[in-house]
Coordinates of C-alpha atoms in Angstrom, one line a residue:
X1 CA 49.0 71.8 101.8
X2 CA 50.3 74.7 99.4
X3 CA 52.4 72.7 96.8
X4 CA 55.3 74.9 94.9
X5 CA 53.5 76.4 91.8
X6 CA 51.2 78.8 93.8
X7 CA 51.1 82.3 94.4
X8 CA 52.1 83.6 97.8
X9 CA 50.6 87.2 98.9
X10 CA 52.3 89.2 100.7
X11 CA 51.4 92.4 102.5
X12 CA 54.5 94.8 102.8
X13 CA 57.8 95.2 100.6
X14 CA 60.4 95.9 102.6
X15 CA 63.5 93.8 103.4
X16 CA 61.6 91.2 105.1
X17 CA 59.1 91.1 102.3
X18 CA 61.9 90.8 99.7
X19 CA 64.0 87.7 101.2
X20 CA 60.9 85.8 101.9
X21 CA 60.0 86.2 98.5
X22 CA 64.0 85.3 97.5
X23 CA 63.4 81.8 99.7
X24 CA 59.8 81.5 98.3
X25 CA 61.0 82.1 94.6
X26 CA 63.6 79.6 95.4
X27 CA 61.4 77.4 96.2
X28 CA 58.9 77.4 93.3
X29 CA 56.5 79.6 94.3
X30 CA 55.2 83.0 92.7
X31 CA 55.3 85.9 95.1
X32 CA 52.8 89.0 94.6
X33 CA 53.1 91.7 97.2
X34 CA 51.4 94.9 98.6
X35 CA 52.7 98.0 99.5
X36 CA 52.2 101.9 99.7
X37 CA 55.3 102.4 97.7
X38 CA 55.5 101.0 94.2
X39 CA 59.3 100.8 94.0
X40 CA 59.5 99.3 97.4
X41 CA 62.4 96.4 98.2
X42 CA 60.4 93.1 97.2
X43 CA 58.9 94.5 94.2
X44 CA 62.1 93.6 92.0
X45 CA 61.9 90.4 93.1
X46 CA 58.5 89.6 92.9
X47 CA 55.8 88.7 90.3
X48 CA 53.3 91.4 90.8
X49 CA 53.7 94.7 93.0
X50 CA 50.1 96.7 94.0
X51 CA 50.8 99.9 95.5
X52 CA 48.1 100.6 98.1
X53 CA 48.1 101.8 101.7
X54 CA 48.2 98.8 104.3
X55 CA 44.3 100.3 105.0
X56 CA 42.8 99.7 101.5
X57 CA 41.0 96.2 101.8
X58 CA 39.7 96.3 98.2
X59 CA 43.3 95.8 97.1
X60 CA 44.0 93.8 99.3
X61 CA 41.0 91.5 98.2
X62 CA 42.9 92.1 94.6
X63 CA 46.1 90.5 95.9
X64 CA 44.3 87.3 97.4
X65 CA 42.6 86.6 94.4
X66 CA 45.7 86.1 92.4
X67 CA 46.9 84.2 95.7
X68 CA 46.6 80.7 97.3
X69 CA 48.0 82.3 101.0
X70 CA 48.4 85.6 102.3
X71 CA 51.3 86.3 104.8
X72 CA 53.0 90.1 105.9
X73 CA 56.3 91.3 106.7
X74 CA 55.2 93.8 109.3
X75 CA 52.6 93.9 111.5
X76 CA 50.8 97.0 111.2
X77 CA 47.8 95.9 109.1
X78 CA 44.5 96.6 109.2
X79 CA 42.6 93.7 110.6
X80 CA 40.1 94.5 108.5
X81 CA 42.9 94.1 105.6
X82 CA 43.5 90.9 106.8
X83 CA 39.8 89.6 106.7
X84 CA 39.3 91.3 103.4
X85 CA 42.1 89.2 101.9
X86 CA 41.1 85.7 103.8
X87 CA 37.5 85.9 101.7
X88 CA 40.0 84.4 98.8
X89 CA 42.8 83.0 100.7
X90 CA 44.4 81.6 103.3
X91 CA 45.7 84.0 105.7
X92 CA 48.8 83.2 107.6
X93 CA 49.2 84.7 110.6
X94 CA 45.3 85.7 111.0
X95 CA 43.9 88.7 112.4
X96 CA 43.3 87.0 115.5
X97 CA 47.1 87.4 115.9
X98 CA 48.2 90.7 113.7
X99 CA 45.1 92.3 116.5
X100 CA 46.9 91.4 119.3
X101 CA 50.5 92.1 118.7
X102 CA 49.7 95.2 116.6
X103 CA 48.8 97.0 119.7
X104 CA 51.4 97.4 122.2
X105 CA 48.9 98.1 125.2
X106 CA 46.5 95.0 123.9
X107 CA 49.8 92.9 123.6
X108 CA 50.7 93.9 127.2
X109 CA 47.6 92.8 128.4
X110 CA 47.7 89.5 126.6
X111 CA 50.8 88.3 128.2
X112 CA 49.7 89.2 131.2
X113 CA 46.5 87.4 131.1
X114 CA 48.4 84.7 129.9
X115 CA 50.9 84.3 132.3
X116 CA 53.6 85.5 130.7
X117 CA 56.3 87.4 132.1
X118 CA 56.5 91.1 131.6
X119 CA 57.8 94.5 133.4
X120 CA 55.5 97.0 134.8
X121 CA 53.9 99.0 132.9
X122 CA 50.2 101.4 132.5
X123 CA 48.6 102.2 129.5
X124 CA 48.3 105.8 129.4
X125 CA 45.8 107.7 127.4
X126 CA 46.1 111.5 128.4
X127 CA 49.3 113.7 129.7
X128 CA 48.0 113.6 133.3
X129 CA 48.7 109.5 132.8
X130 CA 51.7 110.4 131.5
X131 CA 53.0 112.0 134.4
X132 CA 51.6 109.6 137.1
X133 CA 52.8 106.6 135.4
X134 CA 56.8 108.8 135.5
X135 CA 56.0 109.6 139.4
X136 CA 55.4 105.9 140.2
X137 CA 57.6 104.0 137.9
X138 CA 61.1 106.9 138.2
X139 CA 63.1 105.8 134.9
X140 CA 60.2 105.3 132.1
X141 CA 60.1 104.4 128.4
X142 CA 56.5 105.9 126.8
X143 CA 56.1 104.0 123.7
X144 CA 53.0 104.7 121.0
X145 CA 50.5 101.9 121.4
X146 CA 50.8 101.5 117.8
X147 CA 53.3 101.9 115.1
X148 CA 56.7 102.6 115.5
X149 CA 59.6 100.4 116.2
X150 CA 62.9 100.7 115.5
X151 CA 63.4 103.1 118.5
X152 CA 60.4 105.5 116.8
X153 CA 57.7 106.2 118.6
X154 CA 59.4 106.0 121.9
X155 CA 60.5 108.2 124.6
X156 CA 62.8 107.8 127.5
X157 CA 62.7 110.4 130.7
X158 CA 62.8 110.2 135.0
X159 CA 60.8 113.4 135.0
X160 CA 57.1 113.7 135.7
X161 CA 57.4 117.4 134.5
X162 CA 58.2 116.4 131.0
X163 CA 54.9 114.6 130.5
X164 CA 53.6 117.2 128.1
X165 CA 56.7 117.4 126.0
X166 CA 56.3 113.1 125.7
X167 CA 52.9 112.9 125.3
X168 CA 53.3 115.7 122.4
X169 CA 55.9 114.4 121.0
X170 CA 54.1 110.5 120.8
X171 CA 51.0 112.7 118.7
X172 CA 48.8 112.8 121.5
X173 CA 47.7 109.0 121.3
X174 CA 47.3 106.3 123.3
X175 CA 50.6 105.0 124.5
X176 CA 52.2 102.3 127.1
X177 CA 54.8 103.6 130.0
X178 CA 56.9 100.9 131.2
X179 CA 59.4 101.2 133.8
X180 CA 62.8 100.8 132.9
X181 CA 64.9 97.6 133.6
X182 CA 68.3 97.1 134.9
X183 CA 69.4 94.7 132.0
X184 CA 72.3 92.4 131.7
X185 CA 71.1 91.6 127.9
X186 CA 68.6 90.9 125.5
X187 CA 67.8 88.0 123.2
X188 CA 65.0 86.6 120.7
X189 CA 63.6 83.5 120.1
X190 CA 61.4 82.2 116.8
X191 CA 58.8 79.9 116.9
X192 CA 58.0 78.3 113.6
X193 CA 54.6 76.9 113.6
X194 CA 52.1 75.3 110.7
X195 CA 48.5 74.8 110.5
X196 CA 48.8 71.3 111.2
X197 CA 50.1 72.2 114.3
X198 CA 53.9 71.3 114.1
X199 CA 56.2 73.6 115.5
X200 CA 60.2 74.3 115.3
X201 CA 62.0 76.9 117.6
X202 CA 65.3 78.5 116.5
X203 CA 68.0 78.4 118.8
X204 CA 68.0 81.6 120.1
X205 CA 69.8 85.2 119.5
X206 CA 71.5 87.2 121.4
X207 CA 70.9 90.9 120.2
X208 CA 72.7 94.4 121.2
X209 CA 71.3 97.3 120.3
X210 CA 72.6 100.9 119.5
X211 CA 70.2 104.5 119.6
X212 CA 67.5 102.1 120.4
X213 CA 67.7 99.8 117.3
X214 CA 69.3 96.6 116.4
X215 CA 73.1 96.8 115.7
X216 CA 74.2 93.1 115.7
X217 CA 72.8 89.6 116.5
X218 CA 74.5 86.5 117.0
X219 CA 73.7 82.8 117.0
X220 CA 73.2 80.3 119.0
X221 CA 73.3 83.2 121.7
X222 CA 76.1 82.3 123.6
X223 CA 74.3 81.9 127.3
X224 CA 73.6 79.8 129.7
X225 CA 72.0 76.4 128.2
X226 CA 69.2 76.4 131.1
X227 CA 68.5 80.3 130.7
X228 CA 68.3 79.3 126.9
X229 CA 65.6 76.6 127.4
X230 CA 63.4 78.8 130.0
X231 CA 63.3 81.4 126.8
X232 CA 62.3 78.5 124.2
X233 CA 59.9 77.3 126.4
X234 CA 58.3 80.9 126.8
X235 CA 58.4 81.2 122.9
X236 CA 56.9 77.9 122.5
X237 CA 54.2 79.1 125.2
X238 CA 53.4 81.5 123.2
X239 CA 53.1 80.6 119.9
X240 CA 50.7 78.0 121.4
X241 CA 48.6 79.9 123.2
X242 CA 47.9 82.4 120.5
X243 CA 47.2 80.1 118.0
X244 CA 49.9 80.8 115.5
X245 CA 49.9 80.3 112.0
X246 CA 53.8 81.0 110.3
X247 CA 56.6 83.0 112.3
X248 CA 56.7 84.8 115.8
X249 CA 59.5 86.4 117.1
X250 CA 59.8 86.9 121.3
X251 CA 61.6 89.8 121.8
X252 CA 63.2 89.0 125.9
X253 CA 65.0 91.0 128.5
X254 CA 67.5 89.7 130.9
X255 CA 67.9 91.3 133.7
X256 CA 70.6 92.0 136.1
X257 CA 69.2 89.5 138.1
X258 CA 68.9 86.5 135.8
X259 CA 65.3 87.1 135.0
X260 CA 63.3 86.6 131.4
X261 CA 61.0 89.4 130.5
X262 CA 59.2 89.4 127.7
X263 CA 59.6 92.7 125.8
X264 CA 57.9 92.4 122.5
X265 CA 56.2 90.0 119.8
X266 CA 56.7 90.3 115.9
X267 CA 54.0 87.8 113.8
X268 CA 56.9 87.8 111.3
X269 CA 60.8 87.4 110.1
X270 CA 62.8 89.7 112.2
X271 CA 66.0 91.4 112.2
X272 CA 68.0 89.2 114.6
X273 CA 67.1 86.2 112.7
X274 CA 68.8 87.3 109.8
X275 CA 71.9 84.8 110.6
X276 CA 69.6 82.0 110.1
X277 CA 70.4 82.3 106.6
X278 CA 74.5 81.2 107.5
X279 CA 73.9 79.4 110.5
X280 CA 71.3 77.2 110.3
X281 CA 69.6 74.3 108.1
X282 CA 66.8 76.1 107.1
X283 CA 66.9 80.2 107.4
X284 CA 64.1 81.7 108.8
X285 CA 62.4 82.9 105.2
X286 CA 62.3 79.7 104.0
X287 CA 60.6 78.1 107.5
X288 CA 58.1 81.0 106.8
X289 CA 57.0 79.8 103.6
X290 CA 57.0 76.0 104.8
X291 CA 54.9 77.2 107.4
X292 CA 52.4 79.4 105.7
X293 CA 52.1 76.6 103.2
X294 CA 51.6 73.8 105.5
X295 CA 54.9 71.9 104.7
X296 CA 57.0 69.7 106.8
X297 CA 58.8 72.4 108.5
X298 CA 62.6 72.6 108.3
X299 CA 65.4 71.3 110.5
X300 CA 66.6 74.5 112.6
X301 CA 69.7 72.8 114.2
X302 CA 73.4 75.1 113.6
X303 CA 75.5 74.3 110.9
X304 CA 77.9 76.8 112.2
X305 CA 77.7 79.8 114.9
X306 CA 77.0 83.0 112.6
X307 CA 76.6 86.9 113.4
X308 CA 75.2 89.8 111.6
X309 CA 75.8 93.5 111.7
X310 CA 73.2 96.4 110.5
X311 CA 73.7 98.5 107.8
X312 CA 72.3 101.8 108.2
X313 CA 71.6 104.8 105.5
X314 CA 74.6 106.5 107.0
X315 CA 77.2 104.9 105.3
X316 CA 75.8 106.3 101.9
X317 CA 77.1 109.9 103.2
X318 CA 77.1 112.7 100.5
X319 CA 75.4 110.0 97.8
X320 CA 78.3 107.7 97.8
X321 CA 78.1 104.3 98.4
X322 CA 80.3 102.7 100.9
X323 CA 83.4 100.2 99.5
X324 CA 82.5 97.1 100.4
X325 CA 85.0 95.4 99.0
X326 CA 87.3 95.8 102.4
X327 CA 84.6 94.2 104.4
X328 CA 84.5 91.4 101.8
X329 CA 88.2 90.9 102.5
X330 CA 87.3 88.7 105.1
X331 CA 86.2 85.2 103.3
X332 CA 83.8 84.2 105.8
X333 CA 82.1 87.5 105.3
X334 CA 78.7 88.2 103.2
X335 CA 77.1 91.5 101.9
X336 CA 73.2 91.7 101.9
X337 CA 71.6 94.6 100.5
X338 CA 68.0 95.2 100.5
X339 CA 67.4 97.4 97.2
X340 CA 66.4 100.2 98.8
X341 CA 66.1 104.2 96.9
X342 CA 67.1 106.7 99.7
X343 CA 69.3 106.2 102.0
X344 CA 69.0 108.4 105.3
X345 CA 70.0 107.8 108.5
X346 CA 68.9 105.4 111.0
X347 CA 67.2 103.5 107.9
X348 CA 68.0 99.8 107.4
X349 CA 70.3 99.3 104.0
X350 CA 71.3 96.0 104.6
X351 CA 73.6 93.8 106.8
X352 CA 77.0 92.1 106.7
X353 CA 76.9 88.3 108.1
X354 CA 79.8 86.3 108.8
X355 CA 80.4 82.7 109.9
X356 CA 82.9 80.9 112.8
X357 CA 84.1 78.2 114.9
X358 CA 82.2 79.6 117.6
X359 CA 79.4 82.3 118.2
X360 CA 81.9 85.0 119.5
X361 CA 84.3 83.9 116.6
X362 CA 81.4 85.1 114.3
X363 CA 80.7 88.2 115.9
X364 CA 84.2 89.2 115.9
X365 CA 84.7 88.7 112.5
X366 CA 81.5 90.3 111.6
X367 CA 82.1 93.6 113.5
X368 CA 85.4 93.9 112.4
X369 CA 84.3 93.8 109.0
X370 CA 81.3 96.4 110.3
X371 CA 84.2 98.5 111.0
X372 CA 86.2 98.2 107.9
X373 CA 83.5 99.5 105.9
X374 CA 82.2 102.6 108.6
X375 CA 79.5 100.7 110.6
X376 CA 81.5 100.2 113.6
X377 CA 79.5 99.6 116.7
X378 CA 79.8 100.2 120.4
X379 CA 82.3 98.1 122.4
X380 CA 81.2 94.6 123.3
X381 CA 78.9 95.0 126.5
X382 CA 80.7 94.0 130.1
X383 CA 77.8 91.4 130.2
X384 CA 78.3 89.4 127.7
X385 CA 78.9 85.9 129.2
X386 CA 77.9 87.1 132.6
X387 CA 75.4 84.3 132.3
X388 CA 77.3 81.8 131.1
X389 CA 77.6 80.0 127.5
X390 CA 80.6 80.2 125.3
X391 CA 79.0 79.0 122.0

């Protein structure tokens, strides 16, 4: 057990870097953190900032020796980062699980071997793969085996003949084709689980996203309670199975048809979790911390339904920021902003979160804030509560 007083490492500074360091700070702990950018989010909050690409294991062996743990905010680490900074400490997740999920066609291939459900998909490694895997699946998402999330790295066509302009445009590397799914919506589920083996699940999210990247989240997801539980119990699965060691998000489809696909893992906080912070007992940063130290972990249950709403660079048009004061007008409303130089579009800022009776209560309140302040998002999707659940 990691008592309050030590140093937690962590590798990456962006948002998810800075509020774990918030909760960790909070909490007693000193926070030292990695990152290729020396101004990046959590350095302002944190003890110590080395500025080093995720690649460079001697300073990463730097950071662990100031350290009694290790954790990351993002998952595209070198392993060999990973094992340079467990020689001096504890590393939570280890590279055991950062080398699976860092590699989408490895990942694939793990679920799969595992049980787990998953679409269709083919590893493709050349343009001629490219267009076979578009001539047998029709509709196809072509997504880098590594890197890129967010909607990066990513491309969507129906057409075998634009397998050169795909495979181009993805740098010429190994990628995954999956065939497209007729969805009805998506959700996420986090597993909290500590090296002595005790494990928490957060009720689960239900996400939407715009241009291929998370525009609101809301918790508890207001679905079906039985659909909910086959989700936890796939989360739970998982975690399990790969031996985890702090935080893992399941990214899931549902389908038209009722069915749970697994879409993606994340070894780390993650954006539709971000409500934890109003809804729950225990937000997801501090369960990270608790975990990655080997505390009791924290009670996850709702204190009140609460929904978020993405920020993005766009707001700051023509180097002004936006007024925030009108979306504040709304009491149950919060502003959180990551400290980030530069906005641009597409590029997180921040969020606004917001609190309610129910789950839809809080995602009304929360877009129309979102809309008060320029963010305003698509209209609410025909299927929501085509599966039941009015949380």
């Amino acid at each position: 057990m990691i008592q309050p007083g030590a140093t937690i490492g962590m590798l990456g500074g962006g948002q998810l870097g800075r509020m774990t360091a918030l909760a960790a700070r909070s909490m007693g702990y000193g926070v030292h953190v990695l990152d290729p950018d020396p101004d990046c989010a959590a350095a302002a909050v944190s003890d110590r900032a080395v500025a080093a690409r995720f690649d460079d294991a001697d300073a990463a062996r730097e950071l662990a020796r100031h350290c009694d743990v290790v954790t990351l905010e993002i998952e595209q680490i070198a392993t060999s980062v990973i094992d340079a900074a467990g020689a001096y400490a504890a590393t939570r997740p280890g590279p055991h699980v950062v080398g699976v999920i860092q590699d989408r066609a490895r990942q694939k291939q793990w679920l799969e071997k595992n049980g787990f459900p998953i679409g269709t998909y083919r590893p493709v490694s050349s343009q001629a793969d490219v267009a076979g895997a578009i001539q047998s699946f029709g509709d196809t998402f072509v997504k880098s085996s590594r890197g890129g999330y967010d909607g990066r790295s990513q491309v969507r066509t129906s057409r075998a003949s634009d397998a050169g302009e795909v495979w181009r445009a993805l740098g010429e590397r190994p990628a995954v084709a999956e065939q497209a799914l007729q969805l009805a919506g998506e959700l996420s589920v986090m597993v909290a689980r500590a090296p002595n083996g005790q494990m928490r699940v957060f009720p689960a999210a239900l996400n939407h996203h715009e241009r291929q990247i998370l525009a609101w989240s809301v918790m508890p997801a207001p679905l079906d309670a039985a659909l909910v539980a086959r989700a936890t119990e796939i989360g739970c699965s998982i975690a399990e199975r790969i031996d985890l060691e702090g935080l893992i998000a399941v990214e899931l489809f549902l389908t038209s048809s009722g069915d749970l696909i697994v879409n993606e893992l994340a070894p780390r906080p993650h954006n539709s979790f971000h409500a934890s912070e109003r809804a729950c007992v225990t937000s997801q940063f501090e369960q990270l911390v608790r975990a990655i130290c080997d505390l009791p972990l924290g009670d996850v249950s709702i204190v009140r339904p609460a929904a978020i709403v993405n920020l993005f660079g766009d707001l700051w048009h023509d180097g002004r920021s936006p007024d925030f004061s009108v979306a504040l007008s709304d009491s149950s409303v919060r502003l959180h902003l990551y400290g980030k130089r530069g906005a641009r579009p597409g590029r997180k800022m921040g969020h606004l979160s917001a609190i309610g009776a129910s789950a839809l209560d809080a995602l009304a309140a929360v877009r129309a804030a979102g809309k008060r302040v320029g963010a305003a998002t698509e209209p609410l999707p025909d299927t929501l509560g085509a599966f039941g659940g009015s949380s």
